[in-house]
Amino acid sequence: MEIDVNIPFLSARELTAAYAAGDLTPSHVVKCLIERIELLNPKINAIVALDTDVMREEASRSTDRWTASAPLSNFDGVPFIVKDAINVRGLPTSWGSRAFADYHPEADELPVARLRAAGGVVVGKANVPEFTLRGFTHNDLHGVTRNPWDVRLTPGGSSGGAVAAVAAGFAPLALGTDAGGSIRRPAGFTGLVGFKPSAGRVPRLDTLPAIVAEYEVIGPIARTVEDAVLCLEIIAEPDSRDRQSINFPYPVVSGPLGTVRDGLRILLIEEFRGLPVDHEVAASVREAAGRLERLGHRIEVAEAPFDTRAFGKSFGAISKAGLARVFQDRPWKGLVTPEFAEAIKAGETVTGVEYATALEVLREAREEIASVFGRYDLLMTPSSGTLPWPAGERDHKSINGQPVEGGEHSVFTGFANVTGCPAISIPGPATENGFPIGFQLVAPFAADGLLLHLARQFEANFPWPTDSGFGESARP
């Protein structure tokens, strides 16, 4: 089977430019991607549901529109992946659990519907850990997902299938969800751009039950900042049915992408609470900070001016109660793994006072972060405290040879969800052997455009590889 060398790693912008010029058609692109998925997905297990007939039909209609010089938008004919925690009409939403194995939603969730209305082509659903509540991608229903940069390793989670699919060349971008870093950490493990919008920026309708209230958001995963913005501008239009969304200016980004004032004040937080950070990760983030200084910005290095421990416990109470609510009228015994059976039982005992107290702790955290942004324009951290660990394992066992408890690598991301702030992971300097490392930038609430402008400025001056090299043996 021959697969076009270039098509799987063209950006969305490059694809639509080729459609407009008559150099490519959506039908030909989708044919190449289907062949690539069929050949290479068994090696990484990123895609867990797809309908190739529907893909071909949608691509054919898009081809007709481009031939008639009447595309629906500048997204028409762009293939995209959807995380298996977001509803897509015609495909199952299993949520990584046997409890939802037979669930087929009747409607697209609003962001999917908007991309389809713009002419986008749904490629398929991407694997997740059960209920998207873990930082690796492995479940009893669909199995283990692997990292295209090294199939021995995990892509992280919970958007592990989505990042693996984009990094493998199955589509130029994906829709993911992020409740505590589920877009950003996996993006950092796979050399991609992962953007978590401000809470409420992307309206949500026709969705799965919320486990962690408004702290989970939908955002784009892409190879380039420009593609992330292209996707975001479609899905982030306010909708009066989701009242949070109407408080935001639109479009998200104003002016030429990458335009940002000099001298932004950036606080670099290299570690939280003394937890270890992998030596290569730390070195990469420091070098990325040096690059930002060379672009004219001001970096200050200091300890985190807030403590994540209190709201971490509160977040746990909310998620357990949310999970119990999901199964209030749905059978779960024998259908969920033991750890989530225990979480459901624990959630059933959370009192109203405990829940209200947890919300109050998180409200205080938002105030604390707002005061920090009175002194700095942006915060900078590693996207994760470690490099990927072996696929199939729940977590890393040690960092720099020091034994650690599970999940300690993830402390850098959750505070942005708790506070509702926008955050982005972009590739920084790679390891000595070329493996990607991401760093995170966090902006004040609603300052999504500032992040995207700065990320594009960094990308333009320090470009990163957009081809993982996965599937080299499949190339002509």
Tab-separated table of C-alpha atoms in Angstrom:
chain	number	residue	atom	x	y	z
A	1	MET	CA	0.000	0.000	0.000
A	2	GLU	CA	1.421	3.381	-0.978
A	3	ILE	CA	0.731	6.386	1.196
A	4	ASP	CA	1.482	9.898	0.039
A	5	VAL	CA	4.544	11.077	1.954
A	6	ASN	CA	3.390	14.642	2.541
A	7	ILE	CA	-0.390	14.621	2.926
A	8	PRO	CA	-0.617	13.134	6.463
A	9	PHE	CA	1.503	15.960	7.888
A	10	LEU	CA	0.087	18.941	6.013
A	11	SER	CA	-1.492	21.537	8.276
A	12	ALA	CA	-5.141	22.490	7.982
A	13	ARG	CA	-4.105	25.802	6.429
A	14	GLU	CA	-1.900	24.014	3.905
A	15	LEU	CA	-4.711	21.628	3.004
A	16	THR	CA	-7.274	24.340	2.302
A	17	ALA	CA	-4.719	26.332	0.317
A	18	ALA	CA	-4.128	23.233	-1.801
A	19	TYR	CA	-7.888	22.764	-2.242
A	20	ALA	CA	-8.278	26.359	-3.383
A	21	ALA	CA	-5.405	25.986	-5.862
A	22	GLY	CA	-6.796	22.731	-7.224
A	23	ASP	CA	-3.676	20.797	-6.172
A	24	LEU	CA	-5.560	18.493	-3.797
A	25	THR	CA	-9.139	17.494	-3.087
A	26	PRO	CA	-10.686	16.524	0.231
A	27	SER	CA	-11.606	13.163	-1.285
A	28	HIS	CA	-7.991	12.365	-2.107
A	29	VAL	CA	-6.803	13.522	1.326
A	30	VAL	CA	-9.380	11.395	3.136
A	31	LYS	CA	-8.461	8.378	0.996
A	32	CYS	CA	-4.814	8.760	2.053
A	33	LEU	CA	-5.713	9.182	5.703
A	34	ILE	CA	-7.983	6.125	5.735
A	35	GLU	CA	-5.177	4.048	4.246
A	36	ARG	CA	-2.732	5.390	6.809
A	37	ILE	CA	-5.083	4.684	9.714
A	38	GLU	CA	-5.784	1.153	8.537
A	39	LEU	CA	-2.060	0.445	8.210
A	40	LEU	CA	-0.679	2.172	11.301
A	41	ASN	CA	-3.443	2.470	13.895
A	42	PRO	CA	-3.004	-1.165	15.022
A	43	LYS	CA	0.487	-0.185	16.210
A	44	ILE	CA	-0.646	2.686	18.451
A	45	ASN	CA	-4.383	2.115	19.039
A	46	ALA	CA	-5.289	5.806	18.871
A	47	ILE	CA	-8.565	5.559	16.912
A	48	VAL	CA	-11.262	3.397	18.518
A	49	ALA	CA	-14.259	4.199	16.282
A	50	LEU	CA	-14.615	5.461	12.718
A	51	ASP	CA	-17.019	5.233	9.800
A	52	THR	CA	-15.060	5.345	6.553
A	53	ASP	CA	-18.213	5.534	4.428
A	54	VAL	CA	-19.331	8.730	6.160
A	55	MET	CA	-15.816	10.145	5.889
A	56	ARG	CA	-15.800	9.558	2.140
A	57	GLU	CA	-19.290	11.052	1.755
A	58	GLU	CA	-18.395	14.206	3.690
A	59	ALA	CA	-15.138	14.565	1.765
A	60	SER	CA	-16.952	14.105	-1.548
A	61	ARG	CA	-19.417	16.894	-0.753
A	62	SER	CA	-16.534	19.135	0.273
A	63	THR	CA	-14.717	18.332	-2.978
A	64	ASP	CA	-17.800	19.381	-4.932
A	65	ARG	CA	-17.938	22.689	-3.066
A	66	TRP	CA	-14.265	23.459	-3.686
A	67	THR	CA	-14.660	22.520	-7.364
A	68	ALA	CA	-17.520	25.017	-7.563
A	69	SER	CA	-15.402	27.633	-5.720
A	70	ALA	CA	-18.034	27.683	-2.967
A	71	PRO	CA	-16.453	26.315	0.213
A	72	LEU	CA	-18.470	26.689	3.406
A	73	SER	CA	-15.491	28.229	5.224
A	74	ASN	CA	-11.714	28.209	5.404
A	75	PHE	CA	-12.109	24.922	7.317
A	76	ASP	CA	-14.039	23.109	4.564
A	77	GLY	CA	-12.580	19.667	3.899
A	78	VAL	CA	-10.273	19.651	6.924
A	79	PRO	CA	-10.210	16.240	8.667
A	80	PHE	CA	-10.320	16.280	12.481
A	81	ILE	CA	-10.232	13.740	15.305
A	82	VAL	CA	-12.670	13.780	18.254
A	83	LYS	CA	-11.781	12.550	21.726
A	84	ASP	CA	-14.049	9.738	22.897
A	85	ALA	CA	-15.507	11.917	25.626
A	86	ILE	CA	-17.202	14.263	23.140
A	87	ASN	CA	-20.406	13.248	21.381
A	88	VAL	CA	-20.394	12.609	17.648
A	89	ARG	CA	-23.619	11.637	15.934
A	90	GLY	CA	-23.224	8.285	14.199
A	91	LEU	CA	-20.313	7.084	16.345
A	92	PRO	CA	-20.299	5.589	19.859
A	93	THR	CA	-19.171	7.602	22.859
A	94	SER	CA	-17.771	4.921	25.150
A	95	TRP	CA	-15.936	7.273	27.554
A	96	GLY	CA	-13.347	4.510	27.865
A	97	SER	CA	-15.721	2.405	29.952
A	98	ARG	CA	-17.737	-0.770	29.505
A	99	ALA	CA	-20.567	1.088	31.257
A	100	PHE	CA	-20.924	3.285	28.136
A	101	ALA	CA	-19.882	0.729	25.507
A	102	ASP	CA	-23.314	0.767	23.844
A	103	TYR	CA	-23.996	4.503	24.098
A	104	HIS	CA	-24.679	6.163	20.725
A	105	PRO	CA	-25.535	9.875	21.040
A	106	GLU	CA	-28.287	11.297	18.880
A	107	ALA	CA	-26.557	14.621	18.247
A	108	ASP	CA	-23.106	16.122	17.810
A	109	GLU	CA	-21.815	18.087	20.765
A	110	LEU	CA	-21.873	21.774	19.807
A	111	PRO	CA	-18.149	22.182	18.926
A	112	VAL	CA	-18.332	19.103	16.667
A	113	ALA	CA	-21.523	20.392	15.075
A	114	ARG	CA	-19.857	23.733	14.380
A	115	LEU	CA	-16.804	22.176	12.731
A	116	ARG	CA	-19.061	19.977	10.610
A	117	ALA	CA	-21.190	22.980	9.647
A	118	ALA	CA	-17.955	24.645	8.509
A	119	GLY	CA	-17.261	21.669	6.247
A	120	GLY	CA	-14.909	19.724	8.526
A	121	VAL	CA	-14.682	15.945	8.140
A	122	VAL	CA	-14.853	13.790	11.289
A	123	VAL	CA	-12.141	11.141	11.054
A	124	GLY	CA	-13.049	9.121	14.143
A	125	LYS	CA	-13.080	8.854	17.925
A	126	ALA	CA	-9.818	8.746	19.896
A	127	ASN	CA	-9.085	6.528	22.890
A	128	VAL	CA	-9.252	7.756	26.500
A	129	PRO	CA	-8.737	6.355	29.998
A	130	GLU	CA	-11.940	5.413	31.785
A	131	PHE	CA	-14.079	8.537	32.299
A	132	THR	CA	-11.008	10.614	31.268
A	133	LEU	CA	-9.942	10.733	34.903
A	134	ARG	CA	-6.389	9.430	34.578
A	135	GLY	CA	-3.136	10.754	33.114
A	136	PHE	CA	-2.475	7.722	30.907
A	137	THR	CA	-4.533	6.197	28.090
A	138	HIS	CA	-5.503	2.615	28.801
A	139	ASN	CA	-8.887	1.042	29.506
A	140	ASP	CA	-10.469	-2.404	29.681
A	141	LEU	CA	-12.687	-1.713	26.667
A	142	HIS	CA	-10.197	-0.559	24.021
A	143	GLY	CA	-6.756	-1.292	25.479
A	144	VAL	CA	-3.495	0.665	25.513
A	145	THR	CA	-2.649	3.681	23.338
A	146	ARG	CA	1.007	4.236	22.424
A	147	ASN	CA	3.121	7.269	21.588
A	148	PRO	CA	4.002	7.611	17.868
A	149	TRP	CA	7.388	9.119	18.761
A	150	ASP	CA	8.255	5.837	20.536
A	151	VAL	CA	5.611	3.113	20.673
A	152	ARG	CA	7.141	1.716	23.857
A	153	LEU	CA	5.937	4.828	25.677
A	154	THR	CA	2.603	6.371	26.665
A	155	PRO	CA	1.240	9.547	25.034
A	156	GLY	CA	-0.182	10.450	28.452
A	157	GLY	CA	-3.816	11.232	29.061
A	158	SER	CA	-6.557	11.746	29.125
A	159	SER	CA	-6.419	13.057	25.540
A	160	GLY	CA	-3.800	10.402	24.750
A	161	GLY	CA	-5.628	8.933	21.774
A	162	ALA	CA	-6.227	12.382	20.291
A	163	VAL	CA	-2.587	13.493	20.501
A	164	ALA	CA	-1.342	10.112	19.278
A	165	ALA	CA	-3.633	10.330	16.249
A	166	VAL	CA	-2.504	13.845	15.309
A	167	ALA	CA	1.174	13.051	15.906
A	168	ALA	CA	0.822	9.904	13.786
A	169	GLY	CA	-0.530	11.856	10.811
A	170	PHE	CA	-4.149	10.667	10.984
A	171	ALA	CA	-5.486	14.258	10.867
A	172	PRO	CA	-4.033	17.751	11.278
A	173	LEU	CA	-5.928	18.486	14.486
A	174	ALA	CA	-8.265	17.127	17.144
A	175	LEU	CA	-10.831	18.204	19.707
A	176	GLY	CA	-9.872	17.282	23.254
A	177	THR	CA	-11.136	17.935	26.757
A	178	ASP	CA	-9.089	19.294	29.645
A	179	ALA	CA	-10.127	19.098	33.309
A	180	GLY	CA	-6.692	19.100	34.906
A	181	GLY	CA	-4.167	19.089	32.080
A	182	SER	CA	-5.661	16.425	29.829
A	183	ILE	CA	-4.882	18.367	26.647
A	184	ARG	CA	-1.652	20.063	27.680
A	185	ARG	CA	0.373	17.230	29.186
A	186	PRO	CA	-0.230	14.787	26.302
A	187	ALA	CA	0.482	17.549	23.787
A	188	GLY	CA	3.816	18.089	25.525
A	189	PHE	CA	4.585	14.372	25.228
A	190	THR	CA	3.939	14.325	21.472
A	191	GLY	CA	5.360	17.591	20.112
A	192	LEU	CA	1.994	19.270	19.584
A	193	VAL	CA	0.159	22.470	20.459
A	194	GLY	CA	-2.456	21.871	23.144
A	195	PHE	CA	-4.723	24.762	24.119
A	196	LYS	CA	-7.056	24.930	27.136
A	197	PRO	CA	-9.381	27.921	26.693
A	198	SER	CA	-10.731	29.999	29.557
A	199	ALA	CA	-13.615	28.300	31.340
A	200	GLY	CA	-16.785	29.056	29.377
A	201	ARG	CA	-14.965	30.328	26.287
A	202	VAL	CA	-16.152	27.333	24.191
A	203	PRO	CA	-19.899	26.753	24.683
A	204	ARG	CA	-21.024	23.170	25.272
A	205	LEU	CA	-24.388	21.562	24.463
A	206	ASP	CA	-25.467	17.949	23.880
A	207	THR	CA	-22.650	16.746	26.088
A	208	LEU	CA	-21.928	13.897	28.482
A	209	PRO	CA	-22.814	14.496	32.134
A	210	ALA	CA	-20.290	16.816	33.779
A	211	ILE	CA	-18.045	15.107	36.346
A	212	VAL	CA	-15.991	18.171	37.275
A	213	ALA	CA	-18.499	20.932	36.616
A	214	GLU	CA	-17.202	23.868	34.549
A	215	TYR	CA	-13.555	23.003	35.207
A	216	GLU	CA	-13.488	20.728	32.142
A	217	VAL	CA	-13.315	22.559	28.812
A	218	ILE	CA	-13.004	21.614	25.156
A	219	GLY	CA	-9.978	22.842	23.241
A	220	PRO	CA	-7.930	22.173	20.089
A	221	ILE	CA	-4.910	19.923	19.638
A	222	ALA	CA	-2.848	20.734	16.550
A	223	ARG	CA	0.623	20.711	15.039
A	224	THR	CA	0.711	24.490	14.615
A	225	VAL	CA	-0.603	27.474	16.549
A	226	GLU	CA	-2.285	28.755	13.402
A	227	ASP	CA	-4.330	25.555	13.095
A	228	ALA	CA	-5.296	25.721	16.768
A	229	VAL	CA	-6.597	29.248	16.224
A	230	LEU	CA	-8.423	28.227	13.039
A	231	CYS	CA	-10.294	25.571	14.999
A	232	LEU	CA	-10.876	27.743	18.052
A	233	GLU	CA	-12.387	30.617	16.101
A	234	ILE	CA	-15.080	28.224	14.854
A	235	ILE	CA	-15.921	26.480	18.118
A	236	ALA	CA	-15.655	29.498	20.452
A	237	GLU	CA	-18.455	31.682	19.061
A	238	PRO	CA	-20.764	32.596	21.973
A	239	ASP	CA	-24.098	30.796	22.289
A	240	SER	CA	-26.906	32.149	24.476
A	241	ARG	CA	-27.843	28.621	25.549
A	242	ASP	CA	-24.519	28.428	27.407
A	243	ARG	CA	-24.584	31.688	29.329
A	244	GLN	CA	-20.927	31.510	30.344
A	245	SER	CA	-19.883	31.911	26.731
A	246	ILE	CA	-21.619	35.233	26.120
A	247	ASN	CA	-19.216	37.053	28.469
A	248	PHE	CA	-16.265	36.698	26.100
A	249	PRO	CA	-15.205	38.948	23.220
A	250	TYR	CA	-15.274	37.384	19.769
A	251	PRO	CA	-13.195	36.659	17.763
A	252	VAL	CA	-10.749	35.155	20.229
A	253	VAL	CA	-7.677	36.565	18.462
A	254	SER	CA	-7.581	40.119	17.133
A	255	GLY	CA	-4.970	41.431	14.732
A	256	PRO	CA	-2.319	39.455	12.835
A	257	LEU	CA	-1.494	36.235	14.684
A	258	GLY	CA	1.832	36.524	16.490
A	259	THR	CA	1.539	40.251	17.189
A	260	VAL	CA	2.481	40.771	20.815
A	261	ARG	CA	3.989	43.683	22.702
A	262	ASP	CA	7.584	43.527	23.911
A	263	GLY	CA	8.505	43.139	27.532
A	264	LEU	CA	5.796	40.803	28.785
A	265	ARG	CA	6.408	39.995	32.457
A	266	ILE	CA	6.610	36.200	32.742
A	267	LEU	CA	6.996	34.299	36.022
A	268	LEU	CA	8.843	31.016	35.485
A	269	ILE	CA	7.824	28.430	38.102
A	270	GLU	CA	10.303	25.573	37.795
A	271	GLU	CA	8.828	23.354	40.505
A	272	PHE	CA	5.882	23.047	42.884
A	273	ARG	CA	6.308	22.123	46.552
A	274	GLY	CA	9.796	20.766	45.937
A	275	LEU	CA	8.508	17.887	43.802
A	276	PRO	CA	11.167	16.556	41.415
A	277	VAL	CA	11.274	17.557	37.750
A	278	ASP	CA	13.119	15.471	35.182
A	279	HIS	CA	16.548	16.972	34.435
A	280	GLU	CA	15.914	17.086	30.671
A	281	VAL	CA	12.499	18.679	31.171
A	282	ALA	CA	13.946	21.339	33.475
A	283	ALA	CA	16.760	22.117	31.037
A	284	SER	CA	14.330	22.388	28.123
A	285	VAL	CA	12.030	24.781	29.972
A	286	ARG	CA	14.954	26.980	31.034
A	287	GLU	CA	16.145	27.144	27.428
A	288	ALA	CA	12.624	28.007	26.270
A	289	ALA	CA	12.576	30.817	28.842
A	290	GLY	CA	15.883	32.067	27.430
A	291	ARG	CA	14.346	32.106	23.964
A	292	LEU	CA	11.447	34.187	25.238
A	293	GLU	CA	13.960	36.640	26.687
A	294	ARG	CA	15.644	36.855	23.283
A	295	LEU	CA	12.243	37.813	21.885
A	296	GLY	CA	12.199	40.801	24.249
A	297	HIS	CA	10.212	39.451	27.199
A	298	ARG	CA	11.185	39.572	30.854
A	299	ILE	CA	11.560	36.336	32.815
A	300	GLU	CA	11.557	36.143	36.592
A	301	VAL	CA	12.235	32.797	38.293
A	302	ALA	CA	10.521	32.173	41.633
A	303	GLU	CA	8.596	29.588	43.611
A	304	ALA	CA	4.875	29.306	42.986
A	305	PRO	CA	3.125	32.179	44.790
A	306	PHE	CA	0.203	29.882	45.611
A	307	ASP	CA	-0.271	26.409	47.107
A	308	THR	CA	-2.057	23.786	45.027
A	309	ARG	CA	-2.616	21.271	47.823
A	310	ALA	CA	-5.828	22.705	49.284
A	311	PHE	CA	-7.714	23.005	46.037
A	312	GLY	CA	-6.361	19.653	44.835
A	313	LYS	CA	-8.271	17.953	47.650
A	314	SER	CA	-11.394	19.986	46.911
A	315	PHE	CA	-11.187	19.089	43.231
A	316	GLY	CA	-11.142	15.413	44.230
A	317	ALA	CA	-14.336	15.773	46.266
A	318	ILE	CA	-16.114	17.448	43.367
A	319	SER	CA	-15.025	14.806	40.844
A	320	LYS	CA	-16.126	11.900	43.056
A	321	ALA	CA	-19.516	13.493	43.630
A	322	GLY	CA	-19.788	14.174	39.910
A	323	LEU	CA	-19.013	10.564	39.060
A	324	ALA	CA	-21.645	9.360	41.533
A	325	ARG	CA	-24.143	11.680	39.850
A	326	VAL	CA	-23.367	10.146	36.435
A	327	PHE	CA	-24.465	6.765	37.781
A	328	GLN	CA	-27.384	7.939	39.865
A	329	ASP	CA	-29.815	6.269	37.450
A	330	ARG	CA	-27.428	4.094	35.435
A	331	PRO	CA	-26.118	0.612	36.274
A	332	TRP	CA	-22.401	0.425	37.048
A	333	LYS	CA	-21.696	-2.606	39.218
A	334	GLY	CA	-19.521	-5.022	37.279
A	335	LEU	CA	-19.163	-2.481	34.447
A	336	VAL	CA	-16.551	-0.099	35.869
A	337	THR	CA	-13.079	-0.909	37.144
A	338	PRO	CA	-12.645	-1.376	40.914
A	339	GLU	CA	-10.996	2.014	41.459
A	340	PHE	CA	-13.984	3.802	39.965
A	341	ALA	CA	-16.431	1.583	41.797
A	342	GLU	CA	-14.785	2.861	44.972
A	343	ALA	CA	-14.884	6.447	43.675
A	344	ILE	CA	-18.614	6.162	42.969
A	345	LYS	CA	-19.233	4.839	46.479
A	346	ALA	CA	-17.135	7.656	47.942
A	347	GLY	CA	-18.981	10.219	45.862
A	348	GLU	CA	-22.328	9.005	47.192
A	349	THR	CA	-21.207	9.991	50.690
A	350	VAL	CA	-20.097	13.556	49.840
A	351	THR	CA	-22.436	15.887	51.712
A	352	GLY	CA	-23.847	19.151	50.476
A	353	VAL	CA	-21.748	21.007	53.026
A	354	GLU	CA	-18.579	19.268	51.834
A	355	TYR	CA	-19.404	20.088	48.218
A	356	ALA	CA	-20.148	23.728	49.033
A	357	THR	CA	-16.911	23.959	51.018
A	358	ALA	CA	-14.960	22.565	48.077
A	359	LEU	CA	-16.481	25.187	45.785
A	360	GLU	CA	-15.529	27.907	48.257
A	361	VAL	CA	-11.909	26.732	48.356
A	362	LEU	CA	-11.777	26.876	44.575
A	363	ARG	CA	-13.339	30.356	44.565
A	364	GLU	CA	-10.598	31.531	46.922
A	365	ALA	CA	-8.006	30.000	44.611
A	366	ARG	CA	-9.351	32.067	41.723
A	367	GLU	CA	-8.923	35.214	43.800
A	368	GLU	CA	-5.369	34.213	44.725
A	369	ILE	CA	-4.386	33.635	41.102
A	370	ALA	CA	-5.968	36.940	40.047
A	371	SER	CA	-3.705	38.749	42.506
A	372	VAL	CA	-0.647	36.998	41.044
A	373	PHE	CA	-1.610	38.257	37.596
A	374	GLY	CA	-1.606	41.754	39.021
A	375	ARG	CA	2.194	41.395	39.085
A	376	TYR	CA	2.816	39.254	35.991
A	377	ASP	CA	1.364	39.044	32.508
A	378	LEU	CA	1.925	35.280	32.212
A	379	LEU	CA	3.027	32.241	34.189
A	380	MET	CA	5.404	29.658	32.698
A	381	THR	CA	5.924	26.046	33.852
A	382	PRO	CA	6.818	22.656	32.432
A	383	SER	CA	3.790	20.987	30.845
A	384	SER	CA	4.726	17.897	32.839
A	385	GLY	CA	7.393	17.164	35.410
A	386	THR	CA	8.530	14.058	33.555
A	387	LEU	CA	9.030	12.484	30.154
A	388	PRO	CA	6.622	9.731	29.060
A	389	TRP	CA	6.834	6.396	30.862
A	390	PRO	CA	6.197	2.887	29.422
A	391	ALA	CA	2.829	2.414	27.715
A	392	GLY	CA	0.434	0.280	29.704
A	393	GLU	CA	1.768	1.469	33.046
A	394	ARG	CA	-0.349	3.787	35.139
A	395	ASP	CA	2.376	6.276	35.937
A	396	HIS	CA	6.071	6.953	36.211
A	397	LYS	CA	7.875	5.132	39.009
A	398	SER	CA	10.692	7.618	39.541
A	399	ILE	CA	12.077	10.972	38.417
A	400	ASN	CA	15.843	11.452	38.255
A	401	GLY	CA	16.197	8.110	40.020
A	402	GLN	CA	14.062	9.301	42.945
A	403	PRO	CA	10.934	7.211	43.694
A	404	VAL	CA	7.751	9.291	43.446
A	405	GLU	CA	4.072	8.786	44.072
A	406	GLY	CA	1.793	8.503	41.060
A	407	GLY	CA	0.623	11.718	39.443
A	408	GLU	CA	3.281	14.011	40.870
A	409	HIS	CA	4.331	15.009	37.345
A	410	SER	CA	0.897	16.574	36.797
A	411	VAL	CA	1.017	19.309	39.443
A	412	PHE	CA	1.773	22.042	36.912
A	413	THR	CA	-1.514	22.009	35.031
A	414	GLY	CA	-4.500	21.642	37.340
A	415	PHE	CA	-4.382	25.133	38.817
A	416	ALA	CA	-5.351	26.609	35.441
A	417	ASN	CA	-8.545	24.539	35.438
A	418	VAL	CA	-9.413	25.410	39.018
A	419	THR	CA	-9.002	29.115	38.286
A	420	GLY	CA	-10.529	28.977	34.801
A	421	CYS	CA	-7.450	30.561	33.228
A	422	PRO	CA	-6.424	29.852	29.629
A	423	ALA	CA	-3.280	27.761	29.214
A	424	ILE	CA	-1.264	26.388	26.318
A	425	SER	CA	1.444	23.766	25.894
A	426	ILE	CA	3.837	24.266	23.010
A	427	PRO	CA	6.980	22.353	22.065
A	428	GLY	CA	10.228	23.609	23.524
A	429	PRO	CA	13.771	22.331	22.946
A	430	ALA	CA	13.757	18.543	22.501
A	431	THR	CA	15.812	15.948	24.359
A	432	GLU	CA	19.268	14.994	23.077
A	433	ASN	CA	17.720	12.146	21.082
A	434	GLY	CA	15.028	14.391	19.597
A	435	PHE	CA	12.068	13.465	21.807
A	436	PRO	CA	9.620	16.356	22.308
A	437	ILE	CA	9.229	18.320	25.530
A	438	GLY	CA	6.451	20.847	26.064
A	439	PHE	CA	6.275	23.927	28.232
A	440	GLN	CA	3.164	25.652	29.503
A	441	LEU	CA	2.104	29.302	29.466
A	442	VAL	CA	-0.876	30.476	31.528
A	443	ALA	CA	-2.616	33.839	31.125
A	444	PRO	CA	-5.214	35.725	33.177
A	445	PHE	CA	-8.829	34.687	32.776
A	446	ALA	CA	-10.217	35.640	29.343
A	447	ALA	CA	-6.762	36.579	27.961
A	448	ASP	CA	-6.797	33.656	25.529
A	449	GLY	CA	-5.688	35.822	22.626
A	450	LEU	CA	-2.530	36.937	24.438
A	451	LEU	CA	-1.421	33.315	24.849
A	452	LEU	CA	-2.056	32.459	21.220
A	453	HIS	CA	-0.245	35.534	19.948
A	454	LEU	CA	2.822	34.760	22.071
A	455	ALA	CA	2.770	31.061	21.155
A	456	ARG	CA	2.715	31.987	17.475
A	457	GLN	CA	5.594	34.440	17.966
A	458	PHE	CA	7.632	31.679	19.633
A	459	GLU	CA	6.713	29.163	16.911
A	460	ALA	CA	7.704	31.566	14.127
A	461	ASN	CA	11.126	32.181	15.650
A	462	PHE	CA	11.801	28.687	16.994
A	463	PRO	CA	9.876	26.236	14.765
A	464	TRP	CA	9.440	22.646	15.877
A	465	PRO	CA	9.156	19.392	13.880
A	466	THR	CA	5.591	18.536	12.869
A	467	ASP	CA	6.365	14.971	11.763
A	468	SER	CA	6.944	12.306	14.428
A	469	GLY	CA	8.507	10.019	11.822
A	470	PHE	CA	6.016	7.332	12.869
A	471	GLY	CA	5.297	4.787	10.176
A	472	GLU	CA	8.527	5.414	8.295
A	473	SER	CA	8.481	1.858	6.975
A	474	ALA	CA	5.082	2.499	5.408
A	475	ARG	CA	6.390	5.249	3.180
A	476	PRO	CA	7.165	4.735	-0.492
